[in-house]
Tab-separated table of C-alpha atoms in Angstrom:
chain	number	residue	atom	x	y	z
G	1	MET	CA	-76.303	-31.564	-35.327
G	2	ALA	CA	-76.935	-27.795	-35.395
G	3	GLY	CA	-80.125	-26.118	-34.231
G	4	ILE	CA	-82.222	-28.732	-32.475
G	5	ASN	CA	-85.873	-27.794	-31.998
G	6	ILE	CA	-87.733	-29.414	-29.134
G	7	LEU	CA	-91.407	-29.052	-28.300
G	8	VAL	CA	-92.466	-29.486	-24.667
G	9	VAL	CA	-96.181	-30.110	-24.176
G	10	GLU	CA	-97.036	-29.942	-20.471
G	11	ASP	CA	-99.894	-28.248	-18.620
G	12	SER	CA	-97.961	-27.669	-15.388
G	13	PRO	CA	-95.845	-24.476	-15.611
G	14	THR	CA	-93.563	-25.800	-12.855
G	15	MET	CA	-92.846	-29.027	-14.703
G	16	ARG	CA	-92.509	-27.183	-18.000
G	17	GLN	CA	-89.966	-24.819	-16.528
G	18	LEU	CA	-88.010	-27.699	-15.029
G	19	ILE	CA	-87.881	-29.529	-18.379
G	20	VAL	CA	-86.916	-26.369	-20.282
G	21	PHE	CA	-84.282	-25.598	-17.648
G	22	ALA	CA	-82.788	-29.068	-18.124
G	23	LEU	CA	-82.906	-28.917	-21.950
G	24	LYS	CA	-81.139	-25.560	-21.988
G	25	ARG	CA	-78.042	-27.405	-20.759
G	26	LEU	CA	-77.736	-28.976	-24.216
G	27	LYS	CA	-75.902	-27.127	-26.986
G	28	ASP	CA	-77.802	-25.475	-29.848
G	29	VAL	CA	-81.200	-26.409	-28.487
G	30	SER	CA	-84.233	-24.188	-28.780
G	31	VAL	CA	-87.350	-25.112	-26.872
G	32	VAL	CA	-90.958	-24.227	-27.614
G	33	GLU	CA	-93.613	-24.716	-24.935
G	34	ALA	CA	-97.260	-25.748	-25.255
G	35	ASN	CA	-99.949	-26.026	-22.532
G	36	ASP	CA	-101.942	-28.958	-23.893
G	37	GLY	CA	-102.341	-31.332	-26.834
G	38	VAL	CA	-104.224	-28.883	-29.067
G	39	ASP	CA	-101.666	-26.140	-28.446
G	40	GLY	CA	-98.963	-28.711	-29.146
G	41	LEU	CA	-100.494	-29.710	-32.520
G	42	LYS	CA	-100.749	-26.040	-33.495
G	43	LYS	CA	-97.077	-25.500	-32.757
G	44	LEU	CA	-96.075	-28.706	-34.543
G	45	SER	CA	-97.772	-27.490	-37.728
G	46	ALA	CA	-96.181	-24.032	-37.491
G	47	GLN	CA	-92.567	-25.227	-37.527
G	48	LYS	CA	-90.458	-28.374	-37.790
G	49	PHE	CA	-89.381	-30.075	-34.556
G	50	ASP	CA	-86.700	-32.683	-33.923
G	51	LEU	CA	-88.162	-34.054	-30.700
G	52	LEU	CA	-91.398	-33.952	-28.732
G	53	ILE	CA	-91.734	-34.239	-24.948
G	54	ALA	CA	-95.319	-34.646	-23.755
G	55	ASP	CA	-97.213	-35.221	-20.547
G	56	ILE	CA	-100.236	-37.576	-20.539
G	57	ASN	CA	-102.726	-35.918	-18.186
G	58	MET	CA	-103.563	-32.565	-19.749
G	59	PRO	CA	-106.766	-30.622	-20.321
G	60	ILE	CA	-108.443	-30.303	-23.760
G	61	MET	CA	-106.301	-33.019	-25.401
G	62	ASP	CA	-104.236	-35.546	-23.470
G	63	GLY	CA	-100.747	-36.673	-24.362
G	64	LEU	CA	-101.730	-40.107	-25.683
G	65	LYS	CA	-104.150	-38.595	-28.211
G	66	LEU	CA	-101.447	-36.113	-29.194
G	67	VAL	CA	-98.882	-38.901	-29.720
G	68	SER	CA	-101.266	-40.936	-31.907
G	69	LEU	CA	-102.143	-37.868	-34.041
G	70	VAL	CA	-98.483	-36.886	-34.414
G	71	ARG	CA	-97.573	-40.387	-35.599
G	72	GLN	CA	-100.243	-40.189	-38.333
G	73	ASP	CA	-98.500	-37.118	-39.764
G	74	GLN	CA	-95.948	-38.188	-42.425
G	75	LYS	CA	-93.756	-35.231	-41.472
G	76	TYR	CA	-93.401	-36.529	-37.905
G	77	LYS	CA	-93.532	-40.292	-38.345
G	78	ASP	CA	-89.848	-40.637	-37.386
G	79	MET	CA	-89.616	-37.803	-34.829
G	80	PRO	CA	-88.583	-39.126	-31.381
G	81	ILE	CA	-91.263	-38.721	-28.710
G	82	ILE	CA	-90.727	-38.858	-24.944
G	83	ILE	CA	-93.668	-39.174	-22.566
G	84	VAL	CA	-93.115	-37.715	-19.080
G	85	THR	CA	-95.995	-38.597	-16.787
G	86	THR	CA	-97.193	-39.444	-13.287
G	87	GLU	CA	-98.828	-42.614	-14.691
G	88	GLY	CA	-96.445	-45.361	-13.633
G	89	ALA	CA	-98.514	-48.483	-14.333
G	90	GLU	CA	-97.022	-51.004	-16.769
G	91	GLU	CA	-100.164	-50.962	-18.959
G	92	ASP	CA	-99.936	-47.153	-19.300
G	93	LYS	CA	-96.315	-47.466	-20.346
G	94	LYS	CA	-97.181	-50.177	-22.888
G	95	ARG	CA	-99.993	-48.043	-24.279
G	96	GLY	CA	-97.772	-45.002	-24.656
G	97	LEU	CA	-95.040	-46.972	-26.414
G	98	THR	CA	-97.551	-48.794	-28.650
G	99	LEU	CA	-99.045	-45.486	-29.751
G	100	GLY	CA	-95.630	-44.402	-30.939
G	101	ALA	CA	-93.627	-42.902	-28.087
G	102	ASN	CA	-89.929	-43.816	-28.084
G	103	ALA	CA	-89.382	-43.395	-24.348
G	104	TYR	CA	-91.621	-43.345	-21.280
G	105	LEU	CA	-90.386	-41.540	-18.160
G	106	THR	CA	-92.310	-41.311	-14.909
G	107	LYS	CA	-92.497	-38.347	-12.546
G	108	PRO	CA	-90.817	-37.202	-10.436
G	109	VAL	CA	-88.331	-37.262	-13.286
G	110	GLN	CA	-84.602	-36.885	-12.734
G	111	THR	CA	-83.364	-34.202	-15.113
G	112	ASN	CA	-80.171	-36.119	-15.905
G	113	GLN	CA	-82.296	-39.122	-16.872
G	114	LEU	CA	-84.335	-36.887	-19.169
G	115	ILE	CA	-81.194	-35.388	-20.697
G	116	SER	CA	-79.590	-38.773	-21.350
G	117	THR	CA	-82.827	-40.006	-22.991
G	118	VAL	CA	-82.921	-36.904	-25.216
G	119	LYS	CA	-79.249	-37.397	-26.155
G	120	ASP	CA	-79.811	-41.076	-26.961
G	121	LEU	CA	-82.822	-40.379	-29.153
G	122	LEU	CA	-81.189	-37.483	-30.991
G	123	ARG	CA	-77.844	-39.326	-31.112
G	124	ILE	CA	-75.933	-36.375	-29.733
G	125	SER	CA	-73.130	-36.389	-27.170
T	1	MET	CA	32.032	-96.342	-50.915
T	2	VAL	CA	29.671	-98.317	-48.734
T	3	LYS	CA	31.336	-96.760	-45.696
T	4	GLU	CA	30.694	-93.258	-47.017
T	5	ILE	CA	27.057	-94.069	-47.706
T	6	GLY	CA	26.720	-95.496	-44.188
T	7	GLU	CA	28.256	-92.406	-42.601
T	8	ASP	CA	25.897	-90.126	-44.558
T	9	PHE	CA	22.953	-92.231	-43.606
T	10	PHE	CA	23.835	-92.070	-39.890
T	11	TYR	CA	24.503	-88.385	-40.128
T	12	ASN	CA	21.143	-87.780	-41.746
T	13	LEU	CA	19.448	-90.076	-39.319
T	14	LYS	CA	21.020	-88.193	-36.408
T	15	LYS	CA	19.857	-84.935	-37.912
T	16	ALA	CA	16.387	-86.306	-38.438
T	17	VAL	CA	16.256	-87.528	-34.822
T	18	GLU	CA	17.355	-84.090	-33.624
T	19	HIS	CA	14.784	-82.454	-35.847
T	20	ALA	CA	12.087	-84.795	-34.579
T	21	LYS	CA	13.110	-84.046	-30.986
T	22	ASN	CA	12.868	-80.340	-31.724
T	23	LEU	CA	9.477	-80.807	-33.303
T	24	ILE	CA	8.259	-82.809	-30.313
T	25	ASN	CA	9.483	-80.085	-27.981
T	26	GLU	CA	7.819	-77.407	-30.063
T	27	ASN	CA	4.663	-79.464	-30.113
T	28	THR	CA	4.700	-79.906	-26.353
T	29	LYS	CA	5.293	-76.188	-25.903
T	30	LEU	CA	2.434	-75.381	-28.248
T	31	LYS	CA	0.155	-77.812	-26.468
T	32	LEU	CA	0.981	-76.146	-23.192
T	33	GLU	CA	0.400	-72.768	-24.752
T	34	ILE	CA	-2.989	-73.903	-26.107
T	35	LYS	CA	-3.906	-75.362	-22.752
T	36	LYS	CA	-2.957	-72.105	-21.074
T	37	LEU	CA	-4.914	-70.088	-23.567
T	38	LYS	CA	-7.907	-72.362	-23.185
T	39	GLU	CA	-7.764	-71.981	-19.421
T	40	GLU	CA	-7.405	-68.259	-19.812
T	41	LEU	CA	-10.318	-68.166	-22.215
T	42	GLU	CA	-12.378	-70.266	-19.876
T	43	ALA	CA	-11.600	-67.902	-17.023
T	44	ARG	CA	-12.392	-64.832	-19.137
T	45	LYS	CA	-15.568	-66.435	-20.402
T	46	ASP	CA	-16.881	-66.758	-16.846
T	47	GLU	CA	-15.830	-63.237	-16.189
T	48	ILE	CA	-17.605	-61.924	-19.355
T	49	THR	CA	-20.773	-63.936	-18.663
T	50	GLN	CA	-20.818	-62.839	-15.054
T	51	SER	CA	-20.472	-59.168	-15.917
T	52	SER	CA	-23.098	-59.268	-18.693
T	53	HIS	CA	-25.455	-61.209	-16.376
T	54	SER	CA	-25.053	-58.733	-13.578
T	55	GLU	CA	-25.606	-55.864	-16.015
T	56	CYS	CA	-28.732	-57.564	-17.292
T	57	TYR	CA	-29.949	-58.216	-13.756
T	58	LYS	CA	-29.357	-54.588	-12.924
T	59	LYS	CA	-31.284	-53.474	-15.975
T	60	ILE	CA	-34.102	-55.909	-15.201
T	61	ASN	CA	-34.217	-54.622	-11.640
T	62	ASP	CA	-34.300	-51.048	-12.877
T	63	LEU	CA	-37.065	-51.886	-15.335
T	64	GLU	CA	-39.018	-53.777	-12.694
T	65	GLU	CA	-38.683	-50.835	-10.361
T	66	LYS	CA	-39.876	-48.498	-13.078
T	67	ASN	CA	-42.666	-50.913	-13.905
T	68	SER	CA	-43.849	-51.049	-10.310
T	69	GLU	CA	-43.622	-47.249	-10.166
T	70	PHE	CA	-45.746	-47.036	-13.305
T	71	ASN	CA	-48.195	-49.569	-11.903
T	72	LYS	CA	-48.399	-47.580	-8.685
T	73	ARG	CA	-48.991	-44.375	-10.660
T	74	ILE	CA	-51.623	-46.118	-12.799
T	75	SER	CA	-53.471	-47.328	-9.685
T	76	GLU	CA	-53.230	-43.817	-8.219
T	77	LEU	CA	-54.609	-42.368	-11.459
T	78	GLU	CA	-57.347	-44.998	-11.554
T	79	GLU	CA	-58.258	-44.128	-7.981
T	80	GLU	CA	-58.212	-40.423	-8.859
T	81	ASN	CA	-60.352	-41.178	-11.887
T	82	LYS	CA	-62.837	-43.074	-9.740
T	83	ASN	CA	-62.934	-40.174	-7.294
T	84	PHE	CA	-63.544	-37.742	-10.154
T	85	ALA	CA	-66.315	-39.982	-11.518
T	86	THR	CA	-67.945	-40.166	-8.077
T	87	LYS	CA	-67.572	-36.399	-7.662
T	88	TYR	CA	-69.089	-35.882	-11.121
T	89	VAL	CA	-72.100	-38.056	-10.272
T	90	GLU	CA	-72.500	-36.205	-6.962
T	91	LEU	CA	-72.260	-32.841	-8.717
T	92	GLU	CA	-74.752	-33.954	-11.363
T	93	SER	CA	-77.169	-35.017	-8.660
T	94	GLU	CA	-76.552	-31.774	-6.736
T	95	ASN	CA	-77.108	-29.849	-9.951
T	96	ASN	CA	-80.411	-31.660	-10.519
T	97	ASN	CA	-81.493	-30.967	-6.975
T	98	LEU	CA	-80.593	-27.298	-7.273
T	99	ALA	CA	-82.520	-27.065	-10.557
T	100	ASN	CA	-85.585	-28.543	-8.854
T	101	LEU	CA	-85.249	-26.199	-5.880
T	102	TYR	CA	-84.679	-23.189	-8.124
T	103	VAL	CA	-87.748	-23.963	-10.255
T	104	ALA	CA	-89.911	-24.615	-7.183
T	105	SER	CA	-88.806	-21.403	-5.516
T	106	PHE	CA	-89.111	-19.386	-8.747
T	107	GLN	CA	-92.643	-20.653	-9.348
T	108	LEU	CA	-93.756	-20.043	-5.747
T	109	HIS	CA	-92.786	-16.386	-5.977
T	110	SER	CA	-93.933	-15.871	-9.562
T	111	THR	CA	-97.416	-14.684	-8.614
T	112	LEU	CA	-99.383	-12.809	-5.952
T	113	ASN	CA	-102.597	-14.571	-6.835
T	114	PHE	CA	-103.646	-16.809	-3.931
T	115	LYS	CA	-105.296	-19.457	-6.165
T	116	GLU	CA	-102.241	-19.613	-8.396
T	117	VAL	CA	-99.913	-19.970	-5.400
T	118	VAL	CA	-102.007	-22.888	-4.116
T	119	GLN	CA	-101.950	-24.435	-7.615
T	120	ILE	CA	-98.165	-24.126	-7.759
T	121	ILE	CA	-97.777	-25.777	-4.334
T	122	MET	CA	-99.966	-28.648	-5.557
T	123	GLU	CA	-97.885	-28.969	-8.755
T	124	ILE	CA	-94.632	-29.085	-6.798
T	125	VAL	CA	-95.928	-31.799	-4.489
T	126	ILE	CA	-97.242	-33.878	-7.428
T	127	ASN	CA	-94.487	-33.391	-9.992
T	128	LEU	CA	-91.353	-32.815	-7.962
T	129	ILE	CA	-92.065	-34.908	-4.870
T	130	GLY	CA	-94.282	-37.528	-6.502
T	131	ALA	CA	-97.253	-37.573	-4.094
T	132	GLU	CA	-100.531	-39.078	-5.251
T	133	VAL	CA	-102.813	-38.305	-2.303
T	134	PHE	CA	-102.283	-35.208	-0.176
T	135	VAL	CA	-104.093	-32.317	1.469
T	136	LEU	CA	-103.092	-28.684	1.938
T	137	TYR	CA	-104.486	-27.351	5.215
T	138	LEU	CA	-104.442	-23.706	6.279
T	139	LEU	CA	-104.688	-22.632	9.897
T	140	ASP	CA	-107.695	-20.538	10.856
T	141	GLU	CA	-106.363	-18.537	13.779
T	142	LYS	CA	-109.818	-17.592	15.024
T	143	THR	CA	-111.003	-21.184	15.428
T	144	ASN	CA	-107.526	-22.749	15.834
T	145	GLU	CA	-108.470	-25.276	13.211
T	146	LEU	CA	-106.623	-26.567	10.167
T	147	THR	CA	-108.974	-26.250	7.204
T	148	PRO	CA	-108.394	-28.223	3.999
T	149	ILE	CA	-108.164	-25.774	1.088
T	150	ALA	CA	-106.833	-28.029	-1.688
T	151	THR	CA	-106.569	-31.779	-2.196
T	152	GLU	CA	-105.132	-34.247	-4.675
T	153	GLY	CA	-106.247	-37.861	-5.045
T	154	ILE	CA	-109.143	-37.351	-2.600
T	155	GLU	CA	-112.227	-35.183	-2.906
T	156	ILE	CA	-112.124	-32.142	-0.632
T	157	GLU	CA	-115.617	-33.009	0.677
T	158	LYS	CA	-114.203	-36.210	2.150
T	159	THR	CA	-111.716	-34.286	4.294
T	160	ASN	CA	-112.387	-32.477	7.560
T	161	SER	CA	-110.974	-29.624	9.569
T	162	ILE	CA	-108.500	-30.684	12.235
T	163	LYS	CA	-108.098	-29.057	15.657
T	164	LEU	CA	-104.622	-27.645	16.312
T	165	GLY	CA	-102.686	-30.182	18.397
T	166	LYS	CA	-105.066	-33.037	17.626
T	167	GLY	CA	-103.846	-36.130	15.800
T	168	VAL	CA	-100.663	-36.413	13.737
T	169	VAL	CA	-101.485	-33.451	11.464
T	170	GLY	CA	-102.652	-31.201	14.322
T	171	ARG	CA	-99.586	-32.022	16.434
T	172	SER	CA	-97.219	-31.341	13.531
T	173	ALA	CA	-98.891	-27.931	13.041
T	174	LYS	CA	-98.728	-27.146	16.750
T	175	THR	CA	-95.092	-28.163	17.285
T	176	GLY	CA	-93.987	-26.865	13.889
T	177	GLU	CA	-91.991	-30.037	13.343
T	178	ASN	CA	-91.985	-32.187	10.211
T	179	TYR	CA	-93.453	-35.657	10.620
T	180	PHE	CA	-92.387	-38.717	8.614
T	181	SER	CA	-93.805	-42.172	9.308
T	182	GLU	CA	-91.053	-44.742	9.824
T	183	LEU	CA	-92.586	-47.150	7.323
T	184	ILE	CA	-94.622	-46.288	4.260
T	185	PRO	CA	-97.717	-48.461	4.751
T	186	ILE	CA	-99.845	-49.823	1.901
T	187	TYR	CA	-102.518	-47.217	1.179
T	188	ASP	CA	-105.929	-48.731	1.585
T	189	GLU	CA	-108.325	-45.860	2.050
T	190	PHE	CA	-108.052	-42.210	3.068
T	191	ASN	CA	-107.444	-41.821	6.788
T	192	GLU	CA	-106.966	-38.212	7.840
T	193	ASP	CA	-104.910	-39.212	10.849
T	194	ALA	CA	-102.517	-41.533	9.044
T	195	PRO	CA	-100.328	-39.373	6.826
T	196	ILE	CA	-96.908	-40.598	5.760
T	197	ALA	CA	-95.525	-37.054	5.974
T	198	CYS	CA	-96.584	-33.694	7.428
T	199	ILE	CA	-94.800	-30.488	6.525
T	200	PRO	CA	-95.823	-27.439	8.567
T	201	LEU	CA	-95.743	-24.223	6.524
T	202	LYS	CA	-94.033	-21.638	8.701
T	203	ILE	CA	-93.083	-17.988	8.650
T	204	LYS	CA	-90.262	-17.946	11.154
T	205	GLU	CA	-91.806	-19.889	14.069
T	206	HIS	CA	-95.378	-19.113	13.156
T	207	THR	CA	-97.243	-22.007	11.485
T	208	ILE	CA	-99.828	-20.976	8.891
T	209	GLY	CA	-100.709	-24.392	7.483
T	210	VAL	CA	-99.661	-27.995	6.816
T	211	ILE	CA	-99.123	-30.207	3.791
T	212	ALA	CA	-100.140	-33.744	4.724
T	213	ILE	CA	-99.094	-36.513	2.307
T	214	TYR	CA	-101.012	-39.791	2.457
T	215	LYS	CA	-99.798	-41.725	-0.568
T	216	LEU	CA	-96.881	-41.599	-3.021
T	217	LEU	CA	-97.090	-42.358	-6.741
T	218	MET	CA	-96.749	-46.102	-7.436
T	219	GLN	CA	-93.277	-45.666	-9.007
T	220	LYS	CA	-92.044	-43.770	-5.952
T	221	GLU	CA	-91.102	-46.129	-3.135
T	222	GLN	CA	-89.727	-43.715	-0.576
T	223	PHE	CA	-88.672	-40.133	0.027
T	224	THR	CA	-85.301	-39.090	-1.315
T	225	GLU	CA	-82.691	-36.621	-0.121
T	226	LEU	CA	-84.106	-34.064	-2.591
T	227	ASP	CA	-87.607	-34.475	-1.138
T	228	TYR	CA	-86.379	-33.424	2.292
T	229	GLU	CA	-84.771	-30.350	0.740
T	230	LEU	CA	-88.004	-29.602	-1.114
T	231	PHE	CA	-89.922	-29.978	2.152
T	232	THR	CA	-87.606	-27.456	3.790
T	233	LEU	CA	-88.098	-25.101	0.845
T	234	LEU	CA	-91.866	-25.587	0.884
T	235	ALA	CA	-92.031	-25.047	4.647
T	236	GLY	CA	-90.619	-21.535	4.272
T	237	HIS	CA	-91.277	-20.349	0.731
T	238	ALA	CA	-94.787	-21.792	0.329
T	239	ALA	CA	-95.754	-20.189	3.635
T	240	THR	CA	-94.508	-16.732	2.628
T	241	ALA	CA	-96.028	-17.104	-0.854
T	242	ILE	CA	-99.420	-18.022	0.659
T	243	PHE	CA	-99.190	-15.296	3.267
T	244	SER	CA	-98.188	-12.510	0.853
T	245	SER	CA	-100.738	-13.553	-1.785
T	246	LYS	CA	-103.468	-13.562	0.883
T	247	LEU	CA	-102.401	-10.109	2.080
T	248	TYR	CA	-102.258	-8.854	-1.498
T	249	THR	CA	-105.728	-10.240	-2.300
T	250	GLU	CA	-107.134	-8.695	0.903
T	251	SER	CA	-105.497	-5.323	0.217
T	252	GLU	CA	-106.822	-5.402	-3.363
T	253	ARG	CA	-110.310	-6.059	-1.992
T	254	LYS	CA	-109.968	-3.289	0.595
T	255	LEU	CA	-108.615	-0.916	-2.032
T	256	SER	CA	-111.594	-1.496	-4.314
T	257	THR	CA	-113.964	-1.022	-1.322
T	258	ILE	CA	-112.251	2.265	-0.394
T	259	GLN	CA	-112.274	3.383	-4.020
T	260	GLY	CA	-116.000	2.613	-4.227
T	261	PHE	CA	-116.589	4.506	-0.971
T	262	ILE	CA	-114.593	7.527	-2.224
T	263	GLU	CA	-116.514	7.492	-5.484
T	264	LEU	CA	-119.768	7.515	-3.508
T	265	LEU	CA	-118.578	10.449	-1.394
T	266	THR	CA	-117.317	12.508	-4.326
T	267	LYS	CA	-120.440	12.059	-6.452
């Protein structure tokens, strides 16, 4: 798979940098960053992405709203979505997965766990 | 005539008897020869079987030896493989830890804005350590009190200043030593004097503040090896980041005051 585009929607610059840092270890991956859900939607409409990583607790538009809106878009109905959040309750996880996320990771996230989830969802080695 | 026939008959009979005797002798000789040959063959057969058996045994022994050598080598390789796998996992984990430490350190020194530095410290404690309730105290050297300047999971109004040396937080600030409670108790309500961890922020031996953690995120059961490394990093780098951003903010303020004063004088 050549030229994988990943969008990272996260309000914390520290967390964003950590995720981007981890993703850069994968071959042929380019990462675009967004600060919140609205910024994320804007970037999703500007170019085609292969995977979305989103936080839940963000200003302006949270991650759950973003996931539900992305799933309504025909262009992104099959795009893998990973939620990375501090919300560790089982009901939050269920909600995220019901809304259309493919994986739900809780913080503090291990970067190798994130990488293996990305690889699984994109079916890359 | 009869006499002649009789003589012939006896002569022939005599010849026949002699011939028979010869045949019997030949037969006996042949039987002996056969017996001898059979015995010889029997003896050789044992010899042939014995030699082929011993050759086979030798070959089997050689093959078994080689087999055990191969098995030994395979177990050595398997062991080596296991060691490599363990090393790989360790390196992966070390790599992850270094990535976390690099990002934390990079972020801490990415700005000279005091508010942003505080925000970054909060982000590190939430996202990289996984704390749900914590307070960042800064030491006021005039009053010798630790003043809460940022909180997470508890409103800042519900926290109080702590005298240096008083309680768990105050003692940790005074001694400059990290504090970790032996057990992580069930969090009921905010109790200033019952943190599960205190990390004094120090520039060399000089404490400038403390991060006091009261509760971890529900998915985080205990501190990990990486957390202790992050605490060490925070203790030094967060302190210098806070200190330099404060100095920078103060110098900026002083500079604008001086500039205003100069403008007044030159007008």
